[in-house]
mmCIF file of C-alpha atoms in Angstrom:
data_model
loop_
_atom_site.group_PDB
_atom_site.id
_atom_site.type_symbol
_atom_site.label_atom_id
_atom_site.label_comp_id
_atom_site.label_asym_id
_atom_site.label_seq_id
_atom_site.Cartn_x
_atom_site.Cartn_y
_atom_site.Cartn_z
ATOM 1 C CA UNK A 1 -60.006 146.000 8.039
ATOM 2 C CA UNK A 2 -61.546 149.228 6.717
ATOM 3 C CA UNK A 3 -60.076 152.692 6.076
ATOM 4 C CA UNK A 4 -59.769 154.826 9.418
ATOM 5 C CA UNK A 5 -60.155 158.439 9.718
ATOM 6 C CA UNK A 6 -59.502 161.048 12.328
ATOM 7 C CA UNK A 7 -61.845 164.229 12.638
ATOM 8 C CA UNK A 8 -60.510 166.936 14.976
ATOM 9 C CA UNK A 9 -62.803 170.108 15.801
ATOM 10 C CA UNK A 10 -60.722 172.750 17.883
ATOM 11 C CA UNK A 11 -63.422 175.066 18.862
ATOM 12 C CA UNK A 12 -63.875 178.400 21.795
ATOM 13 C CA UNK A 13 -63.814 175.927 24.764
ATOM 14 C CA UNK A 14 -62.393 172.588 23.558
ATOM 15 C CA UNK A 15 -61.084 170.303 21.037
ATOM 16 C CA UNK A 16 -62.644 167.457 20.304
ATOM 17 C CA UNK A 17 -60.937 163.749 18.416
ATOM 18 C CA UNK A 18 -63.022 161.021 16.676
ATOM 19 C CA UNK A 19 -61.524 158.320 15.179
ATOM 20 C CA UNK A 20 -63.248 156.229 12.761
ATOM 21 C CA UNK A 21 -63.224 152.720 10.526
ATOM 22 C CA UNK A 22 -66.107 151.435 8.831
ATOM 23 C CA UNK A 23 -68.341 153.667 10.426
ATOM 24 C CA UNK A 24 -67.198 152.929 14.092
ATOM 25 C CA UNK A 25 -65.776 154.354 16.548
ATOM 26 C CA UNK A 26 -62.857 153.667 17.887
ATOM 27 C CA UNK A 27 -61.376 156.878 19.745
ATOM 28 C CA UNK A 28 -63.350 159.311 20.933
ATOM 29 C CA UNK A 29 -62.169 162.111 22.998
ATOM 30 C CA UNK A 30 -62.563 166.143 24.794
ATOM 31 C CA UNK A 31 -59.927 168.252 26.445
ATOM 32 C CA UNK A 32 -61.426 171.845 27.331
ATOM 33 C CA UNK A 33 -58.445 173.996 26.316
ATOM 34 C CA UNK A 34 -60.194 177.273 26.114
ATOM 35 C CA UNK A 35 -58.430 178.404 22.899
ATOM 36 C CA UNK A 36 -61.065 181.697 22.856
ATOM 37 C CA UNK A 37 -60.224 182.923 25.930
ATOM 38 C CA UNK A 38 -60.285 186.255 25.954
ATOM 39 C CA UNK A 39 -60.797 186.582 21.994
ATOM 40 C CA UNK A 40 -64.051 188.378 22.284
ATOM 41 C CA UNK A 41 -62.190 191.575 24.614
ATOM 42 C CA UNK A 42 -58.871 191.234 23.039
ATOM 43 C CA UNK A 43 -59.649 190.143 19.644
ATOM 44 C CA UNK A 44 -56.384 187.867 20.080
ATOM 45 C CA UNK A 45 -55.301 184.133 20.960
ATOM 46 C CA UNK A 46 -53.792 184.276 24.470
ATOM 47 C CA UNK A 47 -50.381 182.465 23.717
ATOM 48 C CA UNK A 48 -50.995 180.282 27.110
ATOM 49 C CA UNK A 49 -54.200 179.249 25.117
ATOM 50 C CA UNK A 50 -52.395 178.189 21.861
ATOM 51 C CA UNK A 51 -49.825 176.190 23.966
ATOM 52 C CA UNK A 52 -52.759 174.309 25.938
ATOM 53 C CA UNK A 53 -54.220 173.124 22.664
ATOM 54 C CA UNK A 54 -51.211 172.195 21.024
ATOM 55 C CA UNK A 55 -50.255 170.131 23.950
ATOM 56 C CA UNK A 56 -53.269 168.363 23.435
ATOM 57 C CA UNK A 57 -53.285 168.288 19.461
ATOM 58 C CA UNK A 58 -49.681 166.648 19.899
ATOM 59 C CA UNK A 59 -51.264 163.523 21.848
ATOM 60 C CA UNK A 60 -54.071 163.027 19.570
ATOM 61 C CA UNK A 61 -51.452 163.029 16.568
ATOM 62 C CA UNK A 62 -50.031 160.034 18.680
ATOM 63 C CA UNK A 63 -53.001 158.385 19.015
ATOM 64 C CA UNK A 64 -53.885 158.789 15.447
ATOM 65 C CA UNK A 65 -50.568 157.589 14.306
ATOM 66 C CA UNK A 66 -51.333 154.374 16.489
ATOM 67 C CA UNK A 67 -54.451 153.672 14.517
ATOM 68 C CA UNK A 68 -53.281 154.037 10.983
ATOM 69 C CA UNK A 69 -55.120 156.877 10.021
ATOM 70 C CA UNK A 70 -55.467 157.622 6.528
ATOM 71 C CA UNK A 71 -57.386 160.740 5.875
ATOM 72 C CA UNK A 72 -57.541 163.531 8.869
ATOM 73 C CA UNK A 73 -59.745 166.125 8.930
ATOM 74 C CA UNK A 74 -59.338 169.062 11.429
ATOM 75 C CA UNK A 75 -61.746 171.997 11.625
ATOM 76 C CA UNK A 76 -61.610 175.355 13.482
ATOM 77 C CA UNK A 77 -64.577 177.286 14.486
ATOM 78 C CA UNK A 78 -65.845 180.698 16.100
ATOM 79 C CA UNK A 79 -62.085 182.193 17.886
ATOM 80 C CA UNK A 80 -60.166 181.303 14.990
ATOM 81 C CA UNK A 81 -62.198 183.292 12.842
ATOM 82 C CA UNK A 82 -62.617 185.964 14.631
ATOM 83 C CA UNK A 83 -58.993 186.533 16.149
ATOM 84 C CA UNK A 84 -56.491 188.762 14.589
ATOM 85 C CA UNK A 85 -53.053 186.613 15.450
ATOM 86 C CA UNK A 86 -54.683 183.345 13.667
ATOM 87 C CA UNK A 87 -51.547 182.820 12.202
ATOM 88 C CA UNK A 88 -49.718 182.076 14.766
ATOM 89 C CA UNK A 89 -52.606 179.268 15.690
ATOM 90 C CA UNK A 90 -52.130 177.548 11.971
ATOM 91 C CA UNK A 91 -48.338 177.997 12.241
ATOM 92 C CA UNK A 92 -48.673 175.391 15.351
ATOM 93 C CA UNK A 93 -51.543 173.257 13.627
ATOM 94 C CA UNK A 94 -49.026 172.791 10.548
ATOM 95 C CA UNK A 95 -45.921 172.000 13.016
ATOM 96 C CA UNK A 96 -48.261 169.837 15.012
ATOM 97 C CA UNK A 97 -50.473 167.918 12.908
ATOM 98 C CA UNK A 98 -48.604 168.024 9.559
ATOM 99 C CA UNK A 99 -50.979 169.461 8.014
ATOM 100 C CA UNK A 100 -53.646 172.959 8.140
ATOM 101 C CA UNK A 101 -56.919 173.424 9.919
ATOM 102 C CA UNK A 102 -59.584 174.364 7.862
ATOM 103 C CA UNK A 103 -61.322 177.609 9.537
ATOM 104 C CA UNK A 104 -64.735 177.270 7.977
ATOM 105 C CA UNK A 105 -67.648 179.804 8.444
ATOM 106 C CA UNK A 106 -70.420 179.546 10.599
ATOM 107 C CA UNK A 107 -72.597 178.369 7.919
ATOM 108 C CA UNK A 108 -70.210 175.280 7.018
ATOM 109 C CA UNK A 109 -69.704 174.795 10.840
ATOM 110 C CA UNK A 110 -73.843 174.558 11.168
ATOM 111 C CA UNK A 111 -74.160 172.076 7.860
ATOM 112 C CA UNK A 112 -71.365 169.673 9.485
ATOM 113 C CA UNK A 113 -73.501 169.788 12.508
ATOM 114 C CA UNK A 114 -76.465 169.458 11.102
ATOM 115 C CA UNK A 115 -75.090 166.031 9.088
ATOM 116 C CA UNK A 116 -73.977 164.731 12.811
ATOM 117 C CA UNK A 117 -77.331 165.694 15.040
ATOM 118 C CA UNK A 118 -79.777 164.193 12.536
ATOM 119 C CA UNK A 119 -77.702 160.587 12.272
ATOM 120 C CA UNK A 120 -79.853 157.526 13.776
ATOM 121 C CA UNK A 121 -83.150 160.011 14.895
ATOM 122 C CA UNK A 122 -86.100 158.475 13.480
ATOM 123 C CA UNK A 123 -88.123 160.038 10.137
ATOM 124 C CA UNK A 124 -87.196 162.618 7.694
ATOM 125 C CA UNK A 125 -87.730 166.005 9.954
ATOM 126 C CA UNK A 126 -88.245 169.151 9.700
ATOM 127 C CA UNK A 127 -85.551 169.185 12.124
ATOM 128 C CA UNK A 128 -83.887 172.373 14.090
ATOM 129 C CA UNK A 129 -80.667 171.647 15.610
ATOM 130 C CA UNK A 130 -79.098 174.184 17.813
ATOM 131 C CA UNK A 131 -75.221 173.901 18.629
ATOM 132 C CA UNK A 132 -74.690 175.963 21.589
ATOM 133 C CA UNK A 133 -71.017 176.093 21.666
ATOM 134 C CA UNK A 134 -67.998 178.280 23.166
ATOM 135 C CA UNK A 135 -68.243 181.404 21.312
ATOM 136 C CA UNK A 136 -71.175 180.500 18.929
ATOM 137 C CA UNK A 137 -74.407 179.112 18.448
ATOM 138 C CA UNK A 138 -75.580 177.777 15.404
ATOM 139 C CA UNK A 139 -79.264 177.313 14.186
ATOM 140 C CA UNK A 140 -79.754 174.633 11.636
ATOM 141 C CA UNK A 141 -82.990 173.773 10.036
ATOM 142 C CA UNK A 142 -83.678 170.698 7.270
ATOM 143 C CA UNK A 143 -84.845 167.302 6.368
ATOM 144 C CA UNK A 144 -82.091 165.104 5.864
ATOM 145 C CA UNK A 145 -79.847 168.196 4.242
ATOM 146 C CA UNK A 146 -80.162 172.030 5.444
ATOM 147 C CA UNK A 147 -82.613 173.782 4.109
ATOM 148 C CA UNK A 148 -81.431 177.009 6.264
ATOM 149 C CA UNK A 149 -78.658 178.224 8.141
ATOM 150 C CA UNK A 150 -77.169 180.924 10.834
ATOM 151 C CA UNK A 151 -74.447 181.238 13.157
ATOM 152 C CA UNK A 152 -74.680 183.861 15.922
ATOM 153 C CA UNK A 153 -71.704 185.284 18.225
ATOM 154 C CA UNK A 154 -72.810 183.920 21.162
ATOM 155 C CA UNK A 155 -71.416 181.062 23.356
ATOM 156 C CA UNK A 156 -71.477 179.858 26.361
ATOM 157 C CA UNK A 157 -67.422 181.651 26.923
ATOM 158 C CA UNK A 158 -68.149 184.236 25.154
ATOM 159 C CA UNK A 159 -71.769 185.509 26.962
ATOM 160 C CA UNK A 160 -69.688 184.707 30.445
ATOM 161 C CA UNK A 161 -66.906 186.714 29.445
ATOM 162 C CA UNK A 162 -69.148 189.724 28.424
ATOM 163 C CA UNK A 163 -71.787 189.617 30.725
ATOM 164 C CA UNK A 164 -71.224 187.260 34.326
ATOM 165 C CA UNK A 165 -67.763 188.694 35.922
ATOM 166 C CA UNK A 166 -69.224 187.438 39.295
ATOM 167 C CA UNK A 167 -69.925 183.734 40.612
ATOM 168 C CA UNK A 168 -73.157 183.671 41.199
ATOM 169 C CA UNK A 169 -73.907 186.407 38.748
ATOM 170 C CA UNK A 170 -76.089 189.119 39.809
ATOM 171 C CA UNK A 171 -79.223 189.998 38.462
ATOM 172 C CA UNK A 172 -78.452 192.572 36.543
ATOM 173 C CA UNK A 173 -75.488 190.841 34.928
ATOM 174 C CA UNK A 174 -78.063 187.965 34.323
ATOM 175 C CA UNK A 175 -80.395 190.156 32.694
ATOM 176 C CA UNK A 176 -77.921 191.589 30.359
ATOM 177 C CA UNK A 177 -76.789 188.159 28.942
ATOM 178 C CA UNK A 178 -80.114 187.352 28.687
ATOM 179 C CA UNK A 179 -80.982 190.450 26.290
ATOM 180 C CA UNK A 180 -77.402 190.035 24.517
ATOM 181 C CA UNK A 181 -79.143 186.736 23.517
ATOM 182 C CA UNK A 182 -82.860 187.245 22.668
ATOM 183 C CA UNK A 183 -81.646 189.836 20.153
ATOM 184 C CA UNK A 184 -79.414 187.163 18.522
ATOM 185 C CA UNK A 185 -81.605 184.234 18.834
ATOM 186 C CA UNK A 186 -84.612 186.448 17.577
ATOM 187 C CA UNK A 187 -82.415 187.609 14.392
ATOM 188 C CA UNK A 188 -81.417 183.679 13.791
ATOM 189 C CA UNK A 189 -85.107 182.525 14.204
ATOM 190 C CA UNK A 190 -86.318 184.766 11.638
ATOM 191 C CA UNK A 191 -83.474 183.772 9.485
ATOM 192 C CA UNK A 192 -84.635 180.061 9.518
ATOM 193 C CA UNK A 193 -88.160 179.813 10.403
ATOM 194 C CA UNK A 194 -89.761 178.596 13.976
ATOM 195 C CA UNK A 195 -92.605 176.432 12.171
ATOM 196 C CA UNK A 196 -93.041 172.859 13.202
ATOM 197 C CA UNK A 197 -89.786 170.858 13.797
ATOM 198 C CA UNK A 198 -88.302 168.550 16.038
ATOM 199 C CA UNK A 199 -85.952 170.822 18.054
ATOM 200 C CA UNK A 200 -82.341 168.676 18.381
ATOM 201 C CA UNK A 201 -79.145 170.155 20.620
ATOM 202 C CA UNK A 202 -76.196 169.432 20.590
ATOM 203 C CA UNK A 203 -72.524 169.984 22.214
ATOM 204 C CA UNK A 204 -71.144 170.235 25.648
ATOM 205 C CA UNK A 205 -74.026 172.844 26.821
ATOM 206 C CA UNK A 206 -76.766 170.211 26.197
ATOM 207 C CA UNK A 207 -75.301 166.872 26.956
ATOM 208 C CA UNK A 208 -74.319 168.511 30.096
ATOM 209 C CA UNK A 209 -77.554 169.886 31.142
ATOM 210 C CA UNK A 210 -79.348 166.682 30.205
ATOM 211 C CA UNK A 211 -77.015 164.248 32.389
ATOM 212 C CA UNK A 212 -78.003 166.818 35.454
ATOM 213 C CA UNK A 213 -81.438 166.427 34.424
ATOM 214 C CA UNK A 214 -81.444 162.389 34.289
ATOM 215 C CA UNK A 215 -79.598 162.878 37.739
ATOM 216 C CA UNK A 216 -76.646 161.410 36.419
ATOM 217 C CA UNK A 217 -73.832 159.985 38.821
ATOM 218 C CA UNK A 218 -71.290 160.094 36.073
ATOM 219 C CA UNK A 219 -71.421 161.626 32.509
ATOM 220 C CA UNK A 220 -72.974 158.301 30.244
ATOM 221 C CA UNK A 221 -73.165 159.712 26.723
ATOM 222 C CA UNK A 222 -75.466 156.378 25.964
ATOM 223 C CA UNK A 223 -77.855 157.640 28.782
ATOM 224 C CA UNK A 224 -77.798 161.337 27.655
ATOM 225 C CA UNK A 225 -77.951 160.225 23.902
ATOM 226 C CA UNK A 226 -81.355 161.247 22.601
ATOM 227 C CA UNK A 227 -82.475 162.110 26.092
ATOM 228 C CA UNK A 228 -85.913 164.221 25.771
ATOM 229 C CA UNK A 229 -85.586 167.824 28.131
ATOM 230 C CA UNK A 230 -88.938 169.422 28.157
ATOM 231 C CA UNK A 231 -89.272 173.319 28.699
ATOM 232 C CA UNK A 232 -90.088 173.508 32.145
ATOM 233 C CA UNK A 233 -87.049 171.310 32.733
ATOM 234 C CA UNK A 234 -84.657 173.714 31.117
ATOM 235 C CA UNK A 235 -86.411 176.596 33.134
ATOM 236 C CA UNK A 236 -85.598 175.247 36.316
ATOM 237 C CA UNK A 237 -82.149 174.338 35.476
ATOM 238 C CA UNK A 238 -81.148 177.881 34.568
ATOM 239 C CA UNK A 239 -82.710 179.127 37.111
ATOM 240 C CA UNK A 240 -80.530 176.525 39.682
ATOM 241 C CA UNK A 241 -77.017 176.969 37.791
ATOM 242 C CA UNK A 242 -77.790 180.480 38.016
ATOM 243 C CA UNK A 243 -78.313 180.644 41.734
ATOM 244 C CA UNK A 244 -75.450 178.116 42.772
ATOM 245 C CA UNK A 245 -71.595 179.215 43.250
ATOM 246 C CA UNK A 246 -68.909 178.050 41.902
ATOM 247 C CA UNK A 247 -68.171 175.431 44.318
ATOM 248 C CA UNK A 248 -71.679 174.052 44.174
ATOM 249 C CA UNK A 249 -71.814 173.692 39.924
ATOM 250 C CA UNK A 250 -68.888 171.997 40.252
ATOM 251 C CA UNK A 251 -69.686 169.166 42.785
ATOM 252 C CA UNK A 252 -72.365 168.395 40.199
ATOM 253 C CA UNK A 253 -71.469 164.457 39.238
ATOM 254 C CA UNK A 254 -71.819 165.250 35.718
ATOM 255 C CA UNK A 255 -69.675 168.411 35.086
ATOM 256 C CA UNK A 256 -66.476 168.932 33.673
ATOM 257 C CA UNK A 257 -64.062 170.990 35.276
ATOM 258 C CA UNK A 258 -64.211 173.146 31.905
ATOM 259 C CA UNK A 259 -67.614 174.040 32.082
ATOM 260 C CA UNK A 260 -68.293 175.034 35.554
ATOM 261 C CA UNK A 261 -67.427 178.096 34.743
ATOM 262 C CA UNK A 262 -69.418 179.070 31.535
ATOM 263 C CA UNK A 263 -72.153 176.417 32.261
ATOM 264 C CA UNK A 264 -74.890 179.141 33.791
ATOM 265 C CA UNK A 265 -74.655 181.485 30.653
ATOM 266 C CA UNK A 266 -75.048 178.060 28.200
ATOM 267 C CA UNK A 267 -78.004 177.331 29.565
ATOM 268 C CA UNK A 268 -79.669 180.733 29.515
ATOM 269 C CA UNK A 269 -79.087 180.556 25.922
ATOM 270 C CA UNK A 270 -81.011 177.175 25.598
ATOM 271 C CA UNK A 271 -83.708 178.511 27.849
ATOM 272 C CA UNK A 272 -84.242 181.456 25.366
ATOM 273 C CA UNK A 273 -84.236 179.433 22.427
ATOM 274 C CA UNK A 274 -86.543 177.468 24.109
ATOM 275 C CA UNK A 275 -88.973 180.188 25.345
ATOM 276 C CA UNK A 276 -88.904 181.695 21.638
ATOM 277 C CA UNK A 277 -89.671 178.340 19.570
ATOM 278 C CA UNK A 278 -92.311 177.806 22.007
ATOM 279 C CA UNK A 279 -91.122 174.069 21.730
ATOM 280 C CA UNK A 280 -92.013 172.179 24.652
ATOM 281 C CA UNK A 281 -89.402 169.796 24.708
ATOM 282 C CA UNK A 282 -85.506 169.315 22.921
ATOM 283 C CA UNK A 283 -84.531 165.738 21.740
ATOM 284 C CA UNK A 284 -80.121 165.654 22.810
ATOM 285 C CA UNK A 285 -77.770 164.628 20.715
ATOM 286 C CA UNK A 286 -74.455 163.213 21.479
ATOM 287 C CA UNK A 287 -73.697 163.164 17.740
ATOM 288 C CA UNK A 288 -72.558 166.504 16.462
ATOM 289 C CA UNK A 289 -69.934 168.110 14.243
ATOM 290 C CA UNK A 290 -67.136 165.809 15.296
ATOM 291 C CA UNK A 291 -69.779 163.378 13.532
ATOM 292 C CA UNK A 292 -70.212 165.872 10.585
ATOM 293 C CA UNK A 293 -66.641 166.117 10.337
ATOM 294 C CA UNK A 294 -65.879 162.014 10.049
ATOM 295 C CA UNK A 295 -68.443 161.523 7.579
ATOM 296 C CA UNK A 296 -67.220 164.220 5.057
ATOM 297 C CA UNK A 297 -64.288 162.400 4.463
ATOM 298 C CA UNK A 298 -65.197 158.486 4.740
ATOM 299 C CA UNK A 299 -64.679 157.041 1.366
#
């Protein structure tokens, strides 16, 4: 038997677990814990939120334990850099896990995602992969390494918590998120260039919005892996999330309980990406930075 490793990323909405050896995988897993709940009005972890993920950190460490994990790798993203009481986050971490998450930027968080989307699709790119996660999005564009980088503040939890109070949002709240984001997405598209590419996304956002498109019964990562959304597809599903209450979004086969909630503002941001590359289509990914992560520390 080979050498097994554990990658954790604890990110705005959820915290993810892949468990490696040789390559394989052999645990993979996603609790929505919504660590950055309120982090982009408070600019502090709600205690409630720290105790939800360390709930769940403590049964991963089980799990782990049961594999004979060698190296673990955990990574924090967009709340835990942005909140003032991170301490008290990594104090629980260290007590946890028994040993520190590694808060890394948004350009680190976008190079580990990069390394994950671009595993098993075919050539050598020019590939942009979006991450549309919880209180960031980042924009990643390369060959088989990045070439160029940027992570923007916005997320599918944060844009809901600034902009869409109501369920179903009204237009004007609609309208603001979606200006919130074309200034972002324009500043990270002139950052990295919106010349040809093969446009990849990734996280909970996309997979999501793909399984409603293949008119999924029940989320199938191996039918939403590398799943091909065109434009017009993404158009009319922001268009639907954003017309339907809560209720209705979350009778959809394919959602998590997690994301009913923030699942309208993730896919305006897609949509605007999508309307300013003037792609007409986005290749999904179910490998991502949990992928990144694993592979950064396989011997």
């Amino acid at each position: 038997m080979g050498e097994a490793v554990a990658a954790i990323d604890c990110g705005t909405n959820s915290i993810r677990l892949l468990i490696t050896e040789d390559g394989r995988d052999v645990e993979r897993q996603m609790r929505i814990v919504r660590l950055g709940a309120g982090v982009d009005r408070t600019g502090r972890l709600d205690p409630a939120a720290i105790e939800r993920t360390r709930a769940v950190l403590a049964a991963y460490r089980e799990l782990i334990a049961s594999h004979g994990v060698s190296r673990i790798r955990m990574v924090a993203t967009s709340a835990t850099r942005d909140a003032a009481n991170a301490a008290d986050f990594h104090d629980m971490v260290r007590a946890t896990l028994g040993q520190s998450a590694e808060v890394i930027t948004g350009t680190e968080e976008a190079a580990l995602s990069f390394g994950g989307a671009v595993t098993g699709l075919d050539g050598t790119g020019p590939y942009l992969v979006v991450d549309i996660g919880g209180g960031s999005t980042e924009f990643v564009r390369g060959h088989r390494t990045v070439d160029s980088a940027i992570s923007m503040d916005i997320g599918c939890v944060r844009m809901t918590e600034r902009h869409l109070p109501d369920d179903p949002p009204t237009a004007a709240q609609l309208a603001a998120t979606v200006a919130d984001v074309d200034a972002a997405v324009a500043r990270a598209l002139a950052h990295v260039g919106t010349g040809p590419a093969t446009l990849v996304g990734v996280a909970g956002t996309v997979t999501t919005l793909a399984g409603i498109a293949l008119a999924l019964d029940h989320y199938d990562p191996a039918r939403i892996h590398h799943a091909v959304l065109s434009t017009g597809t993404i158009e009319a599903l922001a268009a639907e999330l954003s017309a339907m209450d809560h209720d209705t979004r979350a009778a959809i086969p394919v959602m998590h309980p997690g994301r009913v909630d923030v699942i309208i503002a993730g896919a305006l941001i897609l949509r605007e990406i999508m309307r300013q590359t003037g792609f007409a289509e986005i290749t999904v990914s179910e490998h991502d930075i949990l992928d990144g992560i694993a592979a950064s520390i396989q011997g």
